[in-house]
Each structure stands twice: as structure tokens, then as C-alpha cells.
């Protein structure tokens, strides 16, 4: 199977993704699916085991193995997913910590094992940018993984990737938050004008975990920012927001907009299994299911997905 070279990992540039040509992807064609994963977070398990979650660990064999299993499972899926979106916390080492470079290198090595015809869509997480990002940490991320926010079309469906850290704490880069806000306003207007079949958002930090009015904590966005985004999304017709960060499955809805929180490929903080979510997009609906990596490696999942695609 053809595999990507390390420097061939596709990066979003100029606020879009060249894997999908905008001029060819405007029209709805037929149901398809994609795979969502989150938080491979190389280094968290070790850091968690030694009770030091913040500063990064020096071993990540287990996360490496799990991410390899994820890549192998995705490669053998039939039918093939349109893309694999990785919703942030690619690695555990925060900007400026010693293990970061090796973690980035190892993750890129694993991801180059993904079949060439399945693009990876990168979403930035708090560990990738820092809890309080700066222009420098964001620039570093963009160099390594591509633009921190961008949009792309697949078969009439409009996808938006956001930098949720700018909504968590933009105190050290307020102008970058303003720039993303202005861009988001334009994109949501485009979603309305071009009458996309669906609009779907990817971001690392969930807007909320279970209820749109829940209290703010580490795992969701602050209430006023959350409600502002929910209203903007809902008015523009966004159907679903997919995120990670929680290391558990969760979710809820707000005026018909579904918030989907997926557990981690790597370290689990609850009772879920290491896994990935398959998201089937049909003319009318967005149907999704979280699979453990073991289930996904099973050839039966392809049939399962085909059935979902054909039923809806
Ligand atoms: Zn996170």
C-alpha cells in the first residue's frame, strides 16, 4: 500500500486543504463517511501514571502503539473514509518542554503509515498550542501541522476547523482571536450563501460536554463565549460540532445542533475504550458511532458502515 513520506503529510495552507478541490467539491453527490479521532497525546499516560500531568513524560510507547493500531485499522476499512480528522492534543509535551520534538517526530512517523488516499485533517489542541497560546506557539504549530483554522468542502458538505484555544484564553494573542472571529463570520456567511448540504465544525475543546448551560470548567468553553458560538453556528445551519479533549465520550444538543465529544485514541480518563468515531454523512443526516480500536480492526465494521450509508 502506498504510504506518505514524512514531509508529505498534507498541511492546511491559505486557510484551506488542497486535498479537496473547492471547485470540484461543491455539489452533493452521495453519502460518505469520515473518521474522527482525538488526543493521541503522546506522553500523557506516563505523565498521568507518575502524577505529573502538566510537564510531559519521557515515554510514550503505549500511545505510539495505539496510534499505530488506529492507522492500521483505518487503512483496512472498506469502503474508505474520505478523511481522518485528528481533533487535537496530538502530543502531550507543552510548547517549550523537552520531549516535544521527539513526540512530534514519532507521531508524524506513525501518521505517514496512513494510506495515501486518506488525507489527515489536523486540529490544534491545548497541548499543541499551550493553555495560553502566544503568537509564537501558534506559529510553531502552523509550521509543524498547518494552519490552526481553515475550511474545506467535501461533496457539498462544508467543514470548518477552529482553533478553540483562542476561545479558551486569548490574553496573549487577542489580535489572533479577532482574526479568527472575522474569518469565521465570513465562512459562516459562505455556508449560508452556497447552500451547503451540511456544515460541520471540528475543534479540540468542546463547547459543552452534556448541556449548553452547564458550568464552565477545564473541559468546556466559558459560558458567554460558548453561547455566542452556539448561536452563530446554529443561525448558519451548522449541524454538528465534533471535539475531543475530555478523554471520555459525551455530548448533547442545542437547538438542533449536536455537540459530539469523542474519547481519546490515547489515555482514557473514564470508562471508554481507546477508539475512533465513524461519521456517516447522508443527504439528510449525520449519523455517528464510536468504535474501540479492536472493533474497528475487525472487518465487520465496513459492512456496518455500508449499511448505515445505504439505510439513510
Ligand atoms: Zn486537551
Coordinates of N, CA, C and O in Angstrom, one line a residue, residues 94-227:
X94 N 3.9 20.2 26.3 CA 3.5 21.6 26.0 C 4.7 22.4 25.3 O 5.8 21.9 25.4
X95 N 4.3 23.5 24.6 CA 5.4 24.2 24.0 C 6.5 24.6 25.0 O 6.2 24.9 26.1
X96 N 7.7 24.4 24.5 CA 8.9 24.7 25.4 C 9.4 23.5 26.3 O 10.4 23.7 26.9
X97 N 8.6 22.4 26.3 CA 9.1 21.3 27.1 C 10.0 20.3 26.4 O 10.0 20.3 25.1
X98 N 10.9 19.6 27.1 CA 12.0 18.9 26.4 C 11.6 17.8 25.5 O 12.3 17.5 24.6
X99 N 10.4 17.1 25.8 CA 10.1 15.9 25.0 C 9.4 16.2 23.7 O 9.1 15.3 22.9
X100 N 9.0 17.4 23.5 CA 8.1 17.8 22.5 C 8.6 17.4 21.1 O 7.9 16.8 20.3
X101 N 9.8 17.7 20.8 CA 10.4 17.4 19.5 C 10.3 15.9 19.1 O 9.9 15.6 18.0
X102 N 10.7 15.1 20.1 CA 10.7 13.7 19.8 C 9.2 13.2 19.7 O 8.9 12.3 18.8
X103 N 8.3 13.7 20.4 CA 6.9 13.3 20.3 C 6.3 13.7 19.0 O 5.6 12.9 18.3
X104 N 6.6 14.9 18.5 CA 6.2 15.3 17.2 C 6.7 14.4 16.1 O 6.0 13.9 15.2
X105 N 8.0 14.1 16.2 CA 8.6 13.2 15.2 C 8.0 11.9 15.2 O 7.7 11.3 14.1
X106 N 7.8 11.3 16.4 CA 7.2 9.9 16.4 C 5.8 9.9 15.9 O 5.4 9.0 15.2
X107 N 5.0 11.0 16.2 CA 3.6 11.0 15.7 C 3.6 11.1 14.2 O 2.8 10.4 13.5
X108 N 4.4 12.0 13.7 CA 4.5 12.1 12.2 C 4.9 10.8 11.5 O 4.3 10.4 10.5
X109 N 5.8 10.1 12.2 CA 6.2 8.8 11.6 C 5.1 7.8 11.6 O 4.9 7.1 10.6
X110 N 4.3 7.8 12.6 CA 3.1 6.9 12.6 C 2.1 7.3 11.6 O 1.6 6.5 10.8
X111 N 1.8 8.6 11.5 CA 0.8 9.0 10.6 C 1.2 8.9 9.1 O 0.3 8.8 8.2
X112 N 2.5 8.8 8.8 CA 2.9 8.6 7.4 C 2.5 7.2 7.0 O 2.6 6.9 5.8
X113 N 2.2 6.3 7.9 CA 1.7 5.0 7.6 C 0.3 4.9 7.1 O -0.2 3.9 6.6
X114 N -0.4 6.1 7.2 CA -1.8 6.1 6.7 C -1.8 6.0 5.2 O -1.0 6.7 4.5
X115 N -2.7 5.3 4.6 CA -2.9 5.2 3.2 C -2.9 6.6 2.5 O -3.5 7.5 3.0
X116 N -2.2 6.7 1.4 CA -2.0 7.9 0.7 C -3.3 8.6 0.3 O -3.4 9.8 0.2
X117 N -4.4 7.8 0.1 CA -5.6 8.4 -0.4 C -6.6 8.8 0.8 O -7.7 9.0 0.5
X118 N -6.1 8.7 2.0 CA -6.9 9.2 3.1 C -6.2 10.4 3.8 O -5.2 10.2 4.6
X119 N -6.6 11.6 3.4 CA -5.9 12.8 4.0 C -6.2 12.9 5.5 O -7.2 12.5 6.0
X120 N -5.2 13.4 6.2 CA -5.3 13.7 7.7 C -5.6 15.1 7.8 O -5.0 16.0 7.2
X121 N -6.7 15.4 8.6 CA -7.0 16.8 8.9 C -6.6 17.1 10.3 O -7.1 16.5 11.3
X122 N -5.7 18.1 10.5 CA -5.2 18.3 11.9 C -6.0 19.5 12.5 O -6.2 20.5 11.9
X123 N -6.3 19.3 13.8 CA -7.0 20.3 14.6 C -6.1 20.5 15.8 O -5.5 19.6 16.4
X124 N -5.9 21.8 16.2 CA -4.9 22.1 17.3 C -5.6 22.0 18.7 O -6.7 22.4 18.9
X125 N -4.8 21.4 19.6 CA -5.3 21.3 21.0 C -4.5 22.1 21.9 O -3.5 22.7 21.6
X126 N -5.0 22.1 23.2 CA -4.3 23.0 24.2 C -2.8 22.5 24.4 O -2.0 23.3 24.7
X127 N -2.6 21.2 24.3 CA -1.2 20.7 24.5 C -0.3 21.1 23.3 O 0.9 21.2 23.4
X128 N -1.0 21.3 22.1 CA -0.2 21.6 21.0 C 0.2 23.1 21.0 O 1.2 23.5 20.5
X129 N -0.7 23.9 21.5 CA -0.5 25.4 21.5 C -0.1 26.0 22.8 O 0.3 27.2 22.8
X130 N -0.4 25.3 23.9 CA -0.2 25.8 25.2 C -1.6 26.3 25.7 O -2.4 26.7 24.9
X131 N -1.9 26.2 27.0 CA -3.2 26.6 27.5 C -3.5 28.1 27.3 O -4.6 28.5 27.1
X132 N -2.4 28.9 27.3 CA -2.5 30.3 27.0 C -1.6 30.5 25.8 O -0.4 30.8 25.9
X133 N -2.1 30.3 24.6 CA -1.3 30.4 23.4 C -0.7 31.8 23.1 O -1.3 32.8 23.6
X134 N 0.4 31.8 22.5 CA 1.1 33.1 22.1 C 1.2 33.1 20.6 O 1.1 32.0 20.0
X135 N 1.5 34.3 20.0 CA 1.8 34.3 18.5 C 2.9 33.3 18.2 O 2.8 32.6 17.1
X136 N 3.9 33.1 19.1 CA 5.0 32.2 18.8 C 4.5 30.7 18.8 O 4.9 29.9 17.9
X137 N 3.8 30.3 19.8 CA 3.4 28.9 19.9 C 2.4 28.6 18.7 O 2.4 27.5 18.2
X138 N 1.6 29.5 18.3 CA 0.7 29.3 17.2 C 1.5 29.2 15.9 O 1.2 28.3 15.1
X139 N 2.5 30.0 15.8 CA 3.3 30.0 14.6 C 4.0 28.6 14.5 O 4.1 28.0 13.4
X140 N 4.5 28.2 15.6 CA 5.2 26.9 15.7 C 4.3 25.8 15.3 O 4.7 24.9 14.5
X141 N 3.1 25.8 15.8 CA 2.1 24.8 15.4 C 1.8 24.8 13.9 O 1.8 23.7 13.2
X142 N 1.6 26.0 13.3 CA 1.3 26.1 11.9 C 2.5 25.6 11.1 O 2.3 24.9 10.0
X143 N 3.7 25.8 11.5 CA 4.9 25.2 10.8 C 4.8 23.7 10.8 O 5.1 23.1 9.8
X144 N 4.5 23.1 12.0 CA 4.5 21.7 12.1 C 3.4 21.0 11.5 O 3.5 19.9 10.9
X145 N 2.2 21.6 11.7 CA 0.9 20.8 11.3 C 0.0 21.5 10.3 O -1.0 20.9 9.9
X146 N 0.3 22.8 10.0 CA -0.5 23.5 9.1 C -1.3 24.6 9.8 O -1.2 24.7 11.0
X147 N -2.2 25.3 9.0 CA -3.0 26.4 9.6 C -3.8 25.9 10.8 O -4.3 24.8 10.8
X148 N -3.9 26.8 11.8 CA -4.6 26.5 13.0 C -6.2 26.6 12.8 O -6.9 26.1 13.6
X149 N -6.6 27.3 11.8 CA -8.0 27.3 11.4 C -8.2 27.4 9.9 O -7.4 28.1 9.3
X150 N -9.1 26.7 9.4 CA -9.3 26.7 7.9 C -10.7 26.0 7.6 O -11.3 25.5 8.5
X151 N -11.0 26.0 6.4 CA -12.3 25.3 6.0 C -12.1 24.5 4.7 O -11.1 24.8 3.9
X152 N -12.9 23.6 4.4 CA -12.8 22.8 3.2 C -14.2 22.2 2.9 O -15.0 22.0 3.8
X153 N -14.4 21.9 1.6 CA -15.6 21.3 1.1 C -15.4 19.8 0.7 O -14.4 19.5 0.1
X154 N -16.3 18.9 1.1 CA -16.3 17.6 0.6 C -17.7 17.3 0.1 O -18.6 17.2 0.9
X155 N -17.8 17.1 -1.2 CA -19.1 16.7 -1.8 C -20.3 17.5 -1.3 O -21.3 16.9 -0.8
X156 N -20.2 18.8 -1.3 CA -21.3 19.6 -0.9 C -21.4 19.9 0.6 O -22.3 20.6 1.0
X157 N -20.5 19.3 1.4 CA -20.6 19.5 2.8 C -19.4 20.4 3.2 O -18.3 20.2 2.7
X158 N -19.7 21.4 4.0 CA -18.7 22.4 4.4 C -18.2 22.1 5.8 O -18.9 22.0 6.7
X159 N -16.8 22.0 5.8 CA -16.2 21.6 7.1 C -15.4 22.8 7.6 O -14.6 23.4 6.8
X160 N -15.5 23.1 8.9 CA -14.7 24.2 9.5 C -13.9 23.7 10.6 O -14.4 23.0 11.5
X161 N -12.6 24.0 10.6 CA -11.7 23.6 11.6 C -11.3 24.9 12.4 O -10.9 25.9 11.8
X162 N -11.5 24.8 13.7 CA -11.3 26.0 14.5 C -10.1 25.8 15.5 O -9.9 24.7 16.0
X163 N -9.5 26.9 15.9 CA -8.5 26.9 17.0 C -9.3 27.3 18.3 O -9.5 28.5 18.5
X164 N -9.7 26.3 19.0 CA -10.5 26.5 20.2 C -9.7 27.2 21.4 O -10.3 27.7 22.3
X165 N -8.4 27.1 21.3 CA -7.6 27.8 22.3 C -7.8 29.3 22.3 O -7.7 29.9 23.3
X166 N -8.1 29.8 21.2 CA -8.3 31.3 21.1 C -9.6 31.6 21.8 O -9.9 32.8 22.1
X167 N -10.5 30.7 22.0 CA -11.7 30.9 22.8 C -11.6 30.5 24.2 O -12.4 30.8 25.1
X168 N -10.5 29.9 24.6 CA -10.2 29.4 25.9 C -9.4 30.5 26.7 O -9.8 30.9 27.8
X169 N -8.4 31.0 26.0 CA -7.6 32.1 26.6 C -6.8 32.8 25.6 O -5.7 32.3 25.1
X170 N -7.3 33.9 25.1 CA -6.5 34.7 24.1 C -5.8 35.9 24.6 O -5.5 36.8 23.9
X171 N -5.5 35.8 26.0 CA -5.0 37.0 26.6 C -3.6 37.4 26.0 O -3.2 38.6 26.1
X172 N -2.9 36.4 25.5 CA -1.6 36.8 24.9 C -1.6 36.9 23.4 O -0.5 37.1 22.8
X173 N -2.8 36.8 22.8 CA -2.8 36.9 21.3 C -4.2 37.4 20.9 O -4.9 36.8 20.1
X174 N -4.7 38.5 21.5 CA -6.0 39.0 21.2 C -6.3 39.3 19.8 O -7.4 39.0 19.3
X175 N -5.3 39.8 19.1 CA -5.5 40.1 17.6 C -5.7 38.8 16.8 O -6.3 38.8 15.8
X176 N -5.1 37.7 17.3 CA -5.3 36.5 16.5 C -6.7 35.9 16.7 O -7.3 35.3 15.8
X177 N -7.2 36.2 17.9 CA -8.6 35.8 18.2 C -9.5 36.6 17.3 O -10.5 36.1 16.6
X178 N -9.3 37.9 17.2 CA -10.1 38.8 16.4 C -10.1 38.3 14.9 O -11.1 38.3 14.2
X179 N -8.9 37.9 14.5 CA -8.7 37.5 13.1 C -9.5 36.2 12.8 O -10.2 36.1 11.8
X180 N -9.5 35.3 13.8 CA -10.2 34.0 13.6 C -11.7 34.4 13.6 O -12.5 33.8 12.8
X181 N -12.2 35.3 14.5 CA -13.6 35.6 14.6 C -14.1 36.2 13.2 O -15.1 35.9 12.7
X182 N -13.2 37.1 12.7 CA -13.6 37.8 11.4 C -13.7 36.7 10.3 O -14.7 36.7 9.5
X183 N -12.7 35.9 10.3 CA -12.7 34.8 9.3 C -13.9 33.9 9.4 O -14.6 33.5 8.5
X184 N -14.2 33.5 10.7 CA -15.4 32.6 11.0 C -16.7 33.3 10.5 O -17.5 32.6 9.9
X185 N -16.8 34.6 10.7 CA -18.0 35.3 10.3 C -18.2 35.1 8.7 O -19.3 34.8 8.2
X186 N -17.1 35.3 8.0 CA -17.1 35.2 6.6 C -17.5 33.8 6.1 O -18.3 33.5 5.2
X187 N -16.9 32.8 6.8 CA -17.1 31.4 6.5 C -18.6 31.0 6.7 O -19.2 30.3 5.9
X188 N -19.1 31.5 7.8 CA -20.5 31.1 8.1 C -21.5 31.7 7.1 O -22.5 31.2 6.8
X189 N -21.1 32.9 6.7 CA -21.9 33.6 5.6 C -21.8 32.8 4.3 O -22.8 32.6 3.7
X190 N -20.6 32.3 4.0 CA -20.5 31.4 2.8 C -21.3 30.2 2.9 O -22.0 29.8 1.9
X191 N -21.3 29.6 4.1 CA -22.1 28.4 4.3 C -23.6 28.6 3.9 O -24.2 27.8 3.3
X192 N -24.1 29.8 4.3 CA -25.5 30.2 4.0 C -25.7 30.4 2.5 O -26.6 29.9 1.9
X193 N -24.8 31.2 1.9 CA -24.9 31.6 0.5 C -24.9 30.4 -0.4 O -25.7 30.4 -1.4
X194 N -23.9 29.5 -0.2 CA -23.7 28.5 -1.2 C -24.6 27.3 -0.9 O -24.5 26.2 -1.5
X195 N -25.5 27.4 0.1 CA -26.4 26.3 0.4 C -25.8 25.0 0.5 O -26.1 24.0 -0.3
X196 N -24.8 24.9 1.4 CA -24.1 23.6 1.6 C -25.2 22.6 2.1 O -26.1 22.9 2.8
X197 N -24.9 21.3 1.8 CA -25.8 20.2 2.3 C -25.8 20.2 3.8 O -26.8 20.1 4.5
X198 N -24.6 20.2 4.4 CA -24.5 20.3 5.9 C -23.2 21.2 6.1 O -22.3 21.3 5.3
X199 N -23.2 21.8 7.3 CA -21.9 22.4 7.8 C -21.6 21.7 9.1 O -22.4 21.5 9.9
X200 N -20.3 21.4 9.2 CA -19.8 20.6 10.4 C -18.5 21.3 10.9 O -17.7 21.7 10.1
X201 N -18.4 21.4 12.2 CA -17.3 22.1 12.8 C -16.4 21.1 13.6 O -16.9 20.2 14.2
X202 N -15.1 21.3 13.5 CA -14.1 20.5 14.3 C -13.4 21.5 15.2 O -12.8 22.5 14.7
X203 N -13.3 21.2 16.5 CA -12.5 22.0 17.4 C -12.1 21.1 18.6 O -12.8 20.1 18.9
X204 N -10.9 21.4 19.2 CA -10.4 20.5 20.3 C -11.3 20.5 21.5 O -11.8 19.5 22.0
X205 N -11.5 21.7 22.1 CA -12.3 21.9 23.3 C -13.8 21.9 23.0 O -14.2 22.7 22.2
X206 N -14.5 21.0 23.7 CA -16.0 21.0 23.4 C -16.6 22.4 23.8 O -16.1 23.0 24.8
X207 N -17.7 22.8 23.1 CA -18.4 23.9 23.6 C -19.0 23.6 24.9 O -19.0 24.4 25.9
X208 N -19.6 22.4 25.0 CA -20.1 21.9 26.3 C -20.0 20.4 26.3 O -19.8 19.8 25.2
X209 N -20.1 19.7 27.4 CA -20.0 18.3 27.5 C -21.3 17.6 27.4 O -21.5 16.6 26.8
X210 N -22.3 18.1 28.2 CA -23.6 17.5 28.2 C -24.8 18.4 28.0 O -25.7 18.1 27.3
X211 N -24.7 19.6 28.6 CA -25.8 20.6 28.5 C -25.2 22.0 28.2 O -24.2 22.4 28.7
X212 N -25.9 22.7 27.3 CA -25.3 24.0 26.9 C -25.2 25.0 28.0 O -24.5 26.0 27.9
X213 N -26.0 24.8 29.1 CA -25.9 25.8 30.2 C -25.1 25.2 31.4 O -25.1 25.8 32.5
X214 N -24.3 24.2 31.2 CA -23.5 23.6 32.3 C -22.4 24.6 32.7 O -22.1 25.5 31.9
X215 N -21.9 24.5 33.9 CA -20.8 25.4 34.4 C -19.6 25.2 33.6 O -19.3 24.1 33.0
X216 N -18.8 26.3 33.5 CA -17.5 26.2 32.8 C -16.5 25.6 33.7 O -16.4 25.8 34.9
X217 N -15.7 24.7 33.1 CA -14.5 24.1 33.8 C -13.4 23.9 32.7 O -13.5 24.4 31.6
X218 N -12.4 23.1 33.1 CA -11.3 22.8 32.2 C -11.7 22.2 30.9 O -11.0 22.4 29.9
X219 N -12.8 21.4 30.9 CA -13.1 20.6 29.7 C -14.1 21.3 28.8 O -14.5 20.6 27.8
X220 N -14.6 22.4 29.1 CA -15.5 23.1 28.1 C -15.1 24.6 28.0 O -14.2 25.0 28.7
X221 N -15.9 25.3 27.1 CA -15.6 26.7 27.0 C -16.4 27.6 27.9 O -17.5 27.2 28.3
X222 N -15.9 28.7 28.2 CA -16.6 29.7 29.1 C -18.0 30.0 28.6 O -18.2 30.1 27.4
X223 N -19.0 30.1 29.5 CA -20.4 30.2 29.1 C -20.7 31.2 28.1 O -21.5 31.0 27.1
X224 N -20.3 32.5 28.2 CA -20.7 33.5 27.3 C -20.1 33.3 25.9 O -20.8 33.5 24.9
X225 N -18.9 32.9 25.9 CA -18.2 32.6 24.6 C -18.9 31.4 23.9 O -19.2 31.4 22.7
X226 N -19.3 30.4 24.8 CA -19.9 29.2 24.3 C -21.3 29.5 23.6 O -21.6 29.1 22.5
X227 N -22.1 30.4 24.3 CA -23.4 30.7 23.8 C -23.3 31.5 22.6 O -24.1 31.4 21.6

